[in-house]
Coordinates of C-alpha atoms and ligand atoms in Angstrom, one line a residue:
M1 CA 14.6 13.7 5.2
N2 CA 14.8 15.1 8.7
I3 CA 16.7 12.4 10.5
E4 CA 16.2 13.8 14.0
E5 CA 12.5 13.8 13.5
I6 CA 12.6 10.3 12.1
R7 CA 14.6 9.1 15.1
R8 CA 11.9 10.3 17.4
D9 CA 9.5 7.7 15.7
F10 CA 11.7 4.8 16.9
P11 CA 11.4 4.4 20.7
I12 CA 14.1 1.8 21.0
L13 CA 16.7 4.4 19.9
E14 CA 16.3 6.1 23.3
R15 CA 17.7 3.0 25.0
K16 CA 20.9 3.0 26.9
I17 CA 23.2 0.0 26.6
N18 CA 26.1 -0.2 29.2
G19 CA 25.5 3.4 30.1
H20 CA 25.7 4.7 26.5
K21 CA 23.0 5.7 24.1
L22 CA 22.3 2.8 21.7
V23 CA 24.0 3.1 18.3
Y24 CA 22.2 0.5 16.3
L25 CA 24.3 -0.6 13.3
D26 CA 22.9 -4.1 12.8
N27 CA 20.1 -3.2 10.3
A28 CA 21.0 -5.9 7.8
A29 CA 20.1 -8.5 10.5
T30 CA 16.9 -6.8 11.4
S31 CA 15.7 -3.1 11.5
Q32 CA 14.1 -1.3 14.3
K33 CA 10.3 -0.5 14.2
P34 CA 8.6 2.9 14.3
N35 CA 5.7 3.7 16.7
S36 CA 3.2 3.6 13.8
V37 CA 4.1 -0.1 13.2
I38 CA 4.1 -1.0 16.9
N39 CA 0.7 0.8 17.3
A40 CA -0.9 -0.8 14.2
I41 CA -0.2 -4.2 15.7
S42 CA -1.5 -3.4 19.1
D43 CA -4.5 -1.5 17.7
Y44 CA -5.5 -4.5 15.7
Y45 CA -5.4 -6.8 18.7
K46 CA -7.3 -4.2 20.8
T47 CA -10.0 -3.5 18.2
N48 CA -10.3 -5.8 15.2
N49 CA -8.8 -9.2 16.2
A50 CA -10.6 -12.1 14.4
N51 CA -9.7 -14.8 11.9
I52 CA -9.9 -13.8 8.3
H53 CA -11.6 -15.1 5.2
R54 CA -14.0 -17.2 7.3
G55 CA -16.3 -15.2 9.5
I56 CA -19.4 -13.3 8.7
H57 CA -19.2 -11.1 11.7
T58 CA -18.0 -7.5 11.8
L59 CA -14.6 -8.2 13.4
S60 CA -13.7 -10.9 10.8
E61 CA -14.8 -8.6 7.9
E62 CA -12.7 -5.7 9.4
A63 CA -9.6 -8.0 9.9
T64 CA -10.0 -9.5 6.4
T65 CA -10.2 -6.0 4.8
A66 CA -7.2 -4.7 6.8
F67 CA -5.2 -7.8 5.9
E68 CA -6.1 -7.7 2.2
D69 CA -5.4 -4.0 2.0
V70 CA -1.8 -4.7 2.8
R71 CA -1.5 -6.9 -0.2
D72 CA -2.4 -3.9 -2.4
K73 CA 0.2 -1.8 -0.6
V74 CA 2.9 -4.4 -1.2
A75 CA 1.9 -4.6 -4.9
A76 CA 2.2 -0.8 -5.2
F77 CA 5.5 -0.7 -3.2
I78 CA 7.3 -3.2 -5.6
G79 CA 5.5 -2.0 -8.8
A80 CA 3.6 -5.3 -9.3
K81 CA 0.7 -5.0 -11.8
E82 CA -1.5 -7.6 -10.0
T83 CA -2.3 -7.8 -6.3
R84 CA -3.0 -11.6 -6.7
S85 CA 0.7 -12.1 -7.5
V86 CA 1.7 -11.2 -3.9
I87 CA 1.9 -14.1 -1.5
F88 CA 2.5 -13.7 2.2
T89 CA 5.0 -16.1 3.8
R90 CA 6.9 -16.1 7.1
N91 CA 10.1 -14.6 5.6
A92 CA 12.3 -14.5 2.6
T93 CA 13.6 -17.9 3.4
E94 CA 10.2 -19.5 3.3
A95 CA 9.4 -17.7 0.0
I96 CA 12.6 -19.2 -1.7
N97 CA 11.7 -22.7 -0.3
L98 CA 8.2 -22.3 -1.7
V99 CA 9.6 -21.6 -5.2
A100 CA 12.2 -24.5 -4.9
Q101 CA 9.6 -27.0 -3.7
S102 CA 6.6 -25.9 -5.9
W103 CA 8.1 -24.6 -9.1
G104 CA 11.4 -26.4 -8.8
K105 CA 10.0 -29.9 -8.4
T106 CA 7.7 -29.5 -11.4
N107 CA 10.2 -27.7 -13.8
I108 CA 13.7 -28.9 -13.0
L109 CA 14.7 -32.1 -14.8
P110 CA 17.9 -34.2 -14.8
G111 CA 20.7 -32.3 -16.5
D112 CA 19.2 -28.9 -16.1
E113 CA 21.2 -26.1 -14.5
I114 CA 20.4 -23.7 -11.7
V115 CA 22.7 -20.6 -11.5
I116 CA 23.3 -18.6 -8.3
S117 CA 26.3 -16.4 -7.3
A118 CA 29.3 -16.9 -5.0
M119 CA 27.9 -14.3 -2.6
E120 CA 24.4 -15.8 -1.8
H121 CA 23.0 -16.1 1.7
H122 CA 22.4 -19.8 2.8
S123 CA 18.7 -19.1 2.2
N124 CA 19.3 -18.7 -1.5
L125 CA 21.7 -21.7 -1.6
I126 CA 20.4 -24.6 0.5
P127 CA 17.0 -24.9 -1.2
W128 CA 18.8 -25.0 -4.6
Q129 CA 21.4 -27.5 -3.3
W130 CA 18.5 -29.8 -2.2
L131 CA 16.6 -29.3 -5.5
A132 CA 19.7 -30.0 -7.6
Q133 CA 20.5 -33.1 -5.7
E134 CA 16.9 -34.4 -5.8
R135 CA 16.4 -33.7 -9.5
Q136 CA 20.0 -34.6 -10.6
A137 CA 20.4 -31.1 -11.9
K138 CA 23.6 -29.0 -11.6
L139 CA 24.1 -26.0 -9.3
R140 CA 26.5 -23.4 -10.9
F141 CA 28.0 -20.2 -9.5
I142 CA 28.6 -16.8 -11.0
E143 CA 32.0 -15.7 -9.5
L144 CA 32.9 -12.3 -8.2
T145 CA 35.5 -9.8 -9.2
A146 CA 38.4 -9.0 -6.8
D147 CA 36.5 -6.0 -5.4
G148 CA 33.3 -8.1 -4.7
R149 CA 31.1 -7.2 -7.7
L150 CA 29.3 -9.8 -9.7
D151 CA 31.6 -10.8 -12.5
M152 CA 29.5 -10.3 -15.7
E153 CA 32.0 -12.3 -17.8
S154 CA 31.5 -15.2 -15.5
A155 CA 27.7 -14.7 -15.7
K156 CA 27.9 -14.8 -19.5
S157 CA 30.0 -17.9 -19.6
I158 CA 27.8 -19.8 -17.1
I159 CA 24.2 -18.9 -18.1
N160 CA 23.4 -21.1 -21.1
D161 CA 20.5 -23.0 -22.7
K162 CA 20.6 -25.6 -19.9
T163 CA 20.0 -22.9 -17.3
K164 CA 16.4 -23.1 -16.1
L165 CA 16.7 -20.6 -13.2
V166 CA 19.0 -17.8 -12.1
A167 CA 18.6 -17.0 -8.4
I168 CA 20.5 -13.9 -7.3
T169 CA 20.7 -11.4 -4.5
Q170 CA 19.7 -7.8 -5.2
M171 CA 22.2 -6.7 -2.5
S172 CA 24.8 -8.7 -0.7
N173 CA 24.4 -8.9 3.0
V174 CA 28.2 -9.2 3.4
L175 CA 29.7 -7.1 0.6
G176 CA 27.0 -4.6 0.3
T177 CA 27.3 -5.1 -3.5
I178 CA 24.2 -4.1 -5.5
T179 CA 23.9 -6.5 -8.5
P180 CA 22.9 -5.5 -12.0
I181 CA 19.5 -7.2 -11.9
P182 CA 18.1 -6.0 -15.3
E183 CA 21.3 -7.2 -17.1
I184 CA 21.1 -10.6 -15.4
A185 CA 17.4 -10.8 -16.3
K186 CA 18.1 -10.2 -20.0
L187 CA 20.9 -12.8 -19.9
A188 CA 18.6 -15.4 -18.2
H189 CA 15.6 -14.7 -20.5
V190 CA 17.7 -14.9 -23.7
H191 CA 18.4 -18.5 -22.7
G192 CA 14.8 -19.2 -21.7
A193 CA 15.7 -19.2 -17.9
L194 CA 13.7 -17.6 -15.2
L195 CA 15.1 -15.1 -12.7
L196 CA 14.5 -15.1 -8.9
V197 CA 15.6 -12.0 -7.1
D198 CA 16.5 -12.3 -3.4
G199 CA 15.4 -8.9 -2.2
A200 CA 16.0 -9.5 1.5
Q201 CA 18.6 -6.7 1.6
G202 CA 17.6 -4.8 -1.5
V203 CA 13.9 -4.1 -1.1
P204 CA 14.2 -2.3 2.3
H205 CA 16.9 0.1 1.0
L206 CA 16.5 0.5 -2.8
P207 CA 13.6 1.7 -4.9
T208 CA 12.3 -1.6 -6.3
N209 CA 10.1 -2.2 -9.4
V210 CA 9.6 -5.8 -10.4
E211 CA 8.8 -4.8 -14.0
E212 CA 11.8 -2.7 -14.5
M213 CA 14.0 -5.4 -12.9
G214 CA 12.7 -8.0 -15.3
A215 CA 12.3 -10.4 -12.4
D216 CA 10.1 -13.5 -12.5
F217 CA 10.2 -14.1 -8.7
L218 CA 11.0 -11.6 -5.9
V219 CA 11.3 -12.5 -2.2
F220 CA 11.8 -10.3 0.8
S221 CA 11.2 -10.1 4.6
F222 CA 9.4 -7.3 6.4
H223 CA 11.5 -7.4 9.6
K224 CA 14.4 -5.8 7.7
L225 CA 12.0 -3.1 6.4
L226 CA 10.8 -1.4 9.6
G227 CA 8.1 -4.2 9.9
P228 CA 7.6 -7.0 12.3
T229 CA 9.2 -10.5 12.3
G230 CA 7.2 -13.3 10.8
V231 CA 6.1 -11.7 7.5
G232 CA 7.7 -12.3 4.2
V233 CA 6.6 -11.9 0.6
L234 CA 6.9 -13.9 -2.6
W235 CA 6.0 -12.0 -5.7
A236 CA 5.9 -13.9 -8.9
R237 CA 4.4 -13.5 -12.4
P238 CA 0.8 -14.6 -12.0
E239 CA 1.0 -17.1 -14.9
L240 CA 3.9 -18.8 -13.1
L241 CA 1.9 -19.0 -9.9
E242 CA -1.2 -20.3 -11.7
A243 CA 0.8 -23.2 -13.1
M244 CA 2.6 -24.0 -9.8
P245 CA 1.2 -26.6 -7.4
P246 CA 0.4 -25.6 -3.8
F247 CA 3.3 -25.6 -1.4
L248 CA 1.5 -26.4 2.0
G249 CA -1.9 -28.1 2.3
G250 CA -4.6 -27.2 4.8
G251 CA -7.3 -24.6 5.5
D252 CA -7.9 -21.6 3.2
M253 CA -5.9 -23.0 0.2
I254 CA -8.6 -25.3 -1.0
A255 CA -11.7 -24.8 -3.3
S256 CA -13.5 -28.2 -2.8
V257 CA -12.4 -31.2 -0.8
W258 CA -13.5 -34.9 -0.9
R259 CA -12.2 -37.8 1.1
D260 CA -9.7 -38.7 -1.5
R261 CA -8.9 -35.5 -3.4
A262 CA -9.2 -31.7 -3.5
T263 CA -9.2 -28.7 -5.8
F264 CA -7.4 -25.6 -4.9
N265 CA -8.3 -21.9 -4.2
E266 CA -7.4 -19.1 -6.6
L267 CA -4.4 -16.9 -6.3
P268 CA -3.0 -15.7 -4.0
W269 CA -4.7 -17.9 -1.4
K270 CA -3.7 -21.2 -3.1
F271 CA -0.2 -20.6 -1.5
E272 CA -1.4 -19.4 2.0
A273 CA -2.5 -22.5 3.9
G274 CA -3.6 -22.0 7.5
T275 CA -4.3 -18.9 9.6
P276 CA -1.7 -16.3 8.5
N277 CA 0.2 -13.9 10.7
I278 CA -2.7 -11.3 10.5
A279 CA -1.5 -8.8 13.1
D280 CA 2.0 -8.6 11.7
V281 CA 0.8 -8.3 8.1
I282 CA -1.1 -5.3 9.2
G283 CA 2.0 -4.0 10.9
A284 CA 3.9 -4.6 7.7
G285 CA 1.3 -2.4 5.9
S286 CA 2.2 0.4 8.3
A287 CA 5.9 0.0 7.6
I288 CA 5.2 0.4 3.8
D289 CA 3.2 3.6 4.6
Y290 CA 6.1 5.0 6.6
L291 CA 8.6 4.3 3.8
M292 CA 6.4 5.5 1.0
K293 CA 5.8 8.7 2.8
L294 CA 9.5 9.3 3.0
G295 CA 10.2 8.1 -0.5
M296 CA 12.5 5.3 -1.3
D297 CA 14.7 7.6 -3.4
N298 CA 15.3 9.7 -0.3
V299 CA 16.0 6.6 1.8
R300 CA 18.6 5.5 -0.8
A301 CA 20.2 9.0 -1.0
H302 CA 20.6 9.2 2.8
E303 CA 22.3 5.7 2.8
I304 CA 24.6 6.6 -0.1
E305 CA 25.7 9.7 2.0
L306 CA 26.2 7.6 5.1
T307 CA 28.1 4.8 3.2
D308 CA 30.4 7.3 1.5
Y309 CA 31.1 9.0 4.8
A310 CA 31.7 5.6 6.5
L311 CA 34.0 4.2 3.7
K312 CA 36.2 7.3 4.0
A313 CA 36.2 7.2 7.8
F314 CA 37.1 3.4 7.9
Q315 CA 40.2 4.2 5.8
T316 CA 41.6 6.3 8.6
L317 CA 41.9 3.1 10.8
D318 CA 45.1 1.2 11.0
D319 CA 45.2 -2.4 9.8
V320 CA 41.7 -2.4 8.5
K321 CA 40.4 -4.5 5.6
I322 CA 37.0 -3.6 4.0
Y323 CA 35.2 -6.1 1.8
G324 CA 33.3 -5.2 -1.2
P325 CA 33.2 -2.3 -3.7
M326 CA 34.7 1.0 -2.4
D327 CA 32.2 3.4 -4.0
A328 CA 28.9 4.1 -2.3
Q329 CA 26.9 4.2 -5.5
S330 CA 27.6 0.5 -6.2
R331 CA 26.7 -0.7 -2.7
G332 CA 24.2 -0.5 0.0
G333 CA 24.9 0.6 3.6
V334 CA 26.4 -2.7 4.7
I335 CA 30.2 -2.6 5.5
S336 CA 32.0 -5.8 6.4
F337 CA 35.5 -5.3 7.8
S338 CA 38.2 -6.8 9.8
L339 CA 41.0 -5.4 12.0
D340 CA 44.2 -7.3 12.0
H341 CA 44.7 -9.5 15.1
I342 CA 41.2 -8.8 16.5
H343 CA 38.7 -11.6 16.2
P344 CA 35.3 -10.2 14.9
H345 CA 33.5 -11.6 17.9
D346 CA 35.9 -9.7 20.2
L347 CA 35.2 -6.6 18.2
G348 CA 31.5 -7.1 18.6
Q349 CA 31.9 -7.4 22.3
I350 CA 34.1 -4.4 22.7
L351 CA 31.8 -2.2 20.7
N352 CA 28.8 -3.4 22.8
E353 CA 30.6 -2.0 25.8
S354 CA 30.1 1.4 24.2
G355 CA 26.5 0.7 23.2
I356 CA 27.3 0.0 19.6
A357 CA 25.5 -3.0 18.0
I358 CA 27.1 -4.6 15.0
R359 CA 27.1 -8.2 13.7
A360 CA 30.1 -10.5 13.7
G361 CA 30.4 -13.9 12.1
H362 CA 29.9 -15.6 8.8
H363 CA 26.5 -13.8 8.2
C364 CA 25.0 -17.1 6.8
C365 CA 27.4 -16.9 3.9
Q366 CA 29.9 -19.6 4.6
P367 CA 30.9 -20.3 1.0
L368 CA 31.7 -16.6 0.5
M369 CA 33.8 -16.6 3.8
R370 CA 35.7 -19.6 2.4
D371 CA 36.4 -17.6 -0.9
L372 CA 37.5 -14.6 1.2
Q373 CA 39.7 -16.9 3.3
V374 CA 38.3 -15.6 6.6
W375 CA 36.4 -17.2 9.4
G376 CA 34.1 -14.3 9.6
T377 CA 33.9 -10.5 9.5
A378 CA 32.6 -7.7 11.6
R379 CA 29.7 -5.9 9.9
A380 CA 28.1 -2.5 10.4
S381 CA 24.9 -1.8 8.5
F382 CA 22.9 1.4 8.3
Y383 CA 19.3 2.5 7.9
L384 CA 17.3 5.7 7.5
Y385 CA 17.6 6.7 11.2
N386 CA 21.5 6.4 11.3
T387 CA 23.7 9.5 11.4
K388 CA 27.2 10.5 10.6
A389 CA 27.7 11.2 14.4
E390 CA 27.0 7.4 15.0
I391 CA 29.6 6.5 12.4
D392 CA 32.1 8.8 14.2
L393 CA 31.3 6.9 17.5
L394 CA 31.9 3.6 15.7
I395 CA 35.3 4.7 14.3
E396 CA 36.4 6.1 17.7
A397 CA 35.5 2.8 19.4
L398 CA 37.4 0.9 16.7
K399 CA 40.5 3.1 17.1
E400 CA 40.4 2.4 20.8
A401 CA 40.0 -1.4 20.1
N402 CA 43.0 -1.2 17.8
K403 CA 45.0 0.5 20.5
V404 CA 44.2 -2.1 23.2
M405 CA 44.0 -5.3 21.2
G406 CA 45.1 -4.8 17.6
H407 CA 48.3 -4.9 15.7
V408 CA 48.9 -1.3 16.7
A409 CA 49.3 -2.4 20.4
Y410 CA 52.4 -4.4 19.5
R411 CA 54.2 -1.7 17.5
Ligands
C6P501 N1 20.2 -12.0 6.5 C1 21.8 -11.0 8.0 O1 22.2 -10.7 9.2 P1 15.1 -14.2 6.5 O2 15.9 -14.8 7.6 O3 14.3 -15.2 5.7 O4 14.3 -13.0 6.9 O5 16.2 -13.6 5.5 C2 17.1 -14.4 4.9 C3 18.1 -13.7 4.0 C4 18.0 -13.9 2.7 N2 18.9 -13.3 1.8 C5 19.7 -12.3 2.3 C6 20.6 -11.6 1.3 C7 19.8 -12.1 3.6 O6 20.6 -11.1 4.0 C8 18.9 -12.8 4.5 C9 19.0 -12.5 6.0 C10 20.4 -11.6 7.8 O7 22.5 -10.9 7.1 C11 20.2 -12.7 8.8 S1 21.2 -14.1 8.6

């Protein structure tokens, strides 16, 4: 991949922040968008804007075709066999809630067990807490090893014949850990349980194939994948979706309606009530085109190189703690760290003075923060447009912070 060429596609990377060229290292929160995505959205509004699935006029037909074409692209991108198994939602969070509300309420009974891991994002925790409480089921946790990997011994001891669902992240947004999804899928299936994969961090960065993973449900958000905010995906095995009741009721999701009852539309529209985010779905299609052209294997290879470089560079810092596995093959380009005696929020502010954007806080993983016995961490996260030179700038700025505020200042 020619990174300099790629960077020219992202207009925001030209921005100056506090007199410095922007160094954007907050990609796990949301990625930046290439011109092709921005243009696809504005072109749609300039030339095709209409509501979909309803009109018989040209604009509506064009908009419907453009919208439905993206469903085909998503299916190809994640290796799904059937386009009708791709449901558009607002984000990964809504997709998980859809499964918990629709599948969960019809399949989870008192005494059943739902298994997640100790590193899940709140989005893959709260919907299961609610479901377990409502259905008198039990929520159980796969623990982590000391270096932040999924503890497979813990998984084997926790997943059993009472388990109805295992819901697990493909990549941790705090530790960067990539989880062994095919192994977890086998374990879940041996016990008759289903597997939901939270691909919010994984799908944008790793080649993903739902069949090879053995997943039953996969969720992700487009805003972390070069696409716009407001578009997420739920993919599920079609036979599961067929059996699930609708999540939201309203226009587009019905077949026939009487005063007192209704029948519902076929897949995927049964789960897409109301006017969807048409323009942004079309923008999302453009994001897929961009990534498919580069090749996800190349994206992954670039991020392994950056992560390996960064892990080594971080170790030259005084009083640093890095969370998660220390080899770049086992993790994505997400590095959570802390510097002794400097609050993560202060670090975030100091780096911002040099134009460097990172995230600081609990990263929506409070139970994991409790396990790590920290209030929060600082987190740098990379994507395809980041460079080793930007990592050098980050490390230099952290060295400076250490000199001014850290433990080093008091030696
Ligand atoms: N993590 C981060 O800075 P939504 O908000 O629905 O697009 O994605 C939710 C979500 C689910 N699972 C994982 C593993 C995630 O990392 C996220 C979003 C962002 O880490 C925002 S909190």
